[in-house]
Amino acid sequence: MPPGNTTRPPNGDDPAMITFEGAAKVYPDGTVAVAGLDLTVETAKTTVFVGPSGSGKTTSLRMINRMVEPTGGTVRIDGADIREQDPSRLRRSIGYVIQQAGLFPHRTVLDNIATVPLLLGWRRGKARARAAELMELVGLEPAQAKRYPHQLSGGQQQRVGVARALAADPPILLMDEPFSAVDPIVRTSLQDELIRLQRELNKTIVFVTHDIDEAVRLGDRIAVFRPGGELAQYDTPERLLAEPVDGFVESFIGYDRGVRRLSFFPASALSLREDVVFDDEDRVERALTTVGDGGEPWALVVDGDRLPMGWVSAAQLLREPTGVPLGTLELAPYGHTFDVGTDSLRAALDAAVLSPAGRAVGVDDEGRVVGVVSQEDLGAALWSVAE
Amino acid sequence: MIAAEGGDWALGAWEWVVRVTEWGTANWSYPGEPDRGIRPLVLEHMRLSYLSILIGLVIALPLGLACARWRPLYPPVLTGVNVLYSIPSIALFFLILPYTGFSDWTAIVPLSLYTLVILLPNVVDGLRQVPDHVRQAAVAMGFSPLRRLVAVETPVAVPVIIAGLRVASVATISMVSVASLVGLGGLGQLILSEGFRRQFDAPIVVGIVLVVLLAFVTDALLVLAQYLLTPWARGDGRRGRPRRGRTAATGTPTAAVPPAPEQRTAGER
Ligand SMILES: Nc1ncnc2c1ncn2[C@@H]1O[C@H](COP(=O)(O)OP(=O)(O)O)[C@@H](O)[C@H]1O
Ligand SMILES: [Mg+2]
């Protein structure tokens, strides 16, 4: 495929881009790396291959750009058997990112990124201009253009790796555990960047990882591989977490899959209570209408802009003399909040667990308190998810 | 008493240095006779050793690339090179004398063959130490095998190749002297004909000093070349640093007689 035809709108009717038809790989030593894979990777979506080490993810991925030749079956891109294309030319139309970035140590950051355009015969000036564009796209400083790879941090190297893979604007991007070697904080920011990039670029991404959390975060579709190179399940993340097909998948995705699944349900479904939220100028006796004597154990105090200030317990309210404004009391920290409009049930649950009051504070996009969720309300919402 | 003896000794040593230096400057060159004196010998020494090293490199590069590409080729080729090396240099000079006569080639052919024993393993190791993820990335980007070798693997191997060149050049510069037995040998002639035959120490000392100096300057030039050629390996040097530990053990600067082949390839596999 010429690199010109690359940007396609995300469109459900588009032909499937990559198809594995009974694709198998048996290495000469008899190892069955992939046992007859049937799978369709959709256009402009992120498909994640996940599974334990040695389950044939890399081998399957490399069948797509012919770094591994299948010993059985066929791999097609847009319907065409990839064996009909010269391997080097095919690879120039498919971006590839590997774990340790694989940057060329003797080339500057800019020239690393310009690699594929130069292989495609672009003029050097044009290739470098394109490389500079990509540096900006992946969040690298222009000052880093003249550096050599060893002068960059692991996270920066991976950004260069991603930029290099995207340089010729290929329709397909293959990524083999690209973020496994960086520390968790950097990994999270690289994942966020990839999600942002994908929203902009709409590539067909095949992403390999052994980390189910990463798979759930990034994948539109997830293919779970089992040892022996078999496909155990191919589903959306929601369905994978809700309905693992068998014991292997269930144990692979882990015991907290229930909690993880809450990521797919919006917090907006929760009913928030406003009757335990009080202004800092309200008096103690006002709060006691619902809290303490009124039966609730905690009151949330907010300031004039409805920004949260902290929690006060029923026991403390009962000790205070009447007439004292709530804002002058010693308040327990409110912990972290969740955004009612954009966060998930998982974030709400997390906020509740970490709150000293055992209650989560829901805020709008400007941080103003909308209401709080009690444990009963969260419980009810979790129940409805479980059904 | 003791101090006086020490003083006598120092005075004697000093007189000796002066005598040797005077002999050296007096015989450096003769106006109107370009072929006489020490200067033409230095030039001959440089010509013989540099040409041998250059030819050795020109052979070792493609041979090493081929051995890295087709792995089964390497063990027999390496054995061949080692066997060649085990032939004493004097024997080899006399062996090819009937074919090359008293031309420079009599020295250059054996000497360039000898450099292979150091250069070939360095080229092959240099190519092999290219990290696997770098090689895989090059394949995935769509480099053809040949282009990958030329544009990625060879440049990354340069520090290791230059490390080999440094050892090979020092060894060759010192070995050129042996060729004076067949009438060549640059500064070796100073040592052999002027010195041994006339039982006179000044030419020997001047010869040795100049050989060491030449080796030192050449080594410095190679270090400079490496600095200029591999800007990417500078700085903290975490990557691409020449692995001198092994190659340095393959030859000592002043060893005119090569160590046994087993020693030179120790650690090879
Ligand atoms: N070149 C090879 N020769 C023999 N076996 C291999 C080769 N490459 C991979 N394998 C084997 O194939 C299986 C699948 O490997 P791989 O696709 O790398 O798994 P994953 O990426 O899921 O960890 C493993 O058992 C691995 O040891
Ligand atoms: Mg793998």
XYZ file of C-alpha atoms and ligand atoms in Angstrom, chain A residues 27 29 31 33 52-59, ligand 1:
39
model
C 9.703 -23.105 14.370
C 12.927 -26.877 16.447
C 8.050 -25.147 18.901
C 4.545 -20.523 18.505
C 1.586 -14.642 29.220
C 5.174 -14.680 27.985
C 5.742 -17.199 25.201
C 2.113 -17.333 24.090
C 2.949 -16.275 20.537
C 2.053 -12.577 20.624
C 5.294 -11.311 19.087
C 5.284 -14.075 16.508
N 13.362 -18.109 16.446
C 12.718 -18.991 17.258
N 13.052 -20.293 17.249
C 12.410 -21.175 18.048
N 11.417 -20.860 18.901
C 11.049 -19.574 18.963
C 11.680 -18.563 18.153
N 11.092 -17.384 18.435
C 10.148 -17.627 19.371
N 10.114 -18.943 19.700
C 9.209 -19.597 20.647
O 7.894 -19.381 20.214
C 7.041 -19.166 21.329
C 6.313 -17.857 21.163
O 7.218 -16.793 21.217
P 6.782 -15.268 21.152
O 5.902 -15.070 19.960
O 8.000 -14.460 21.232
O 5.916 -15.118 22.472
P 5.458 -13.816 23.261
O 5.728 -12.631 22.412
O 4.006 -14.051 23.502
O 6.219 -13.790 24.548
C 7.918 -19.220 22.564
O 7.818 -20.502 23.126
C 9.295 -18.969 22.021
O 10.251 -19.624 22.806
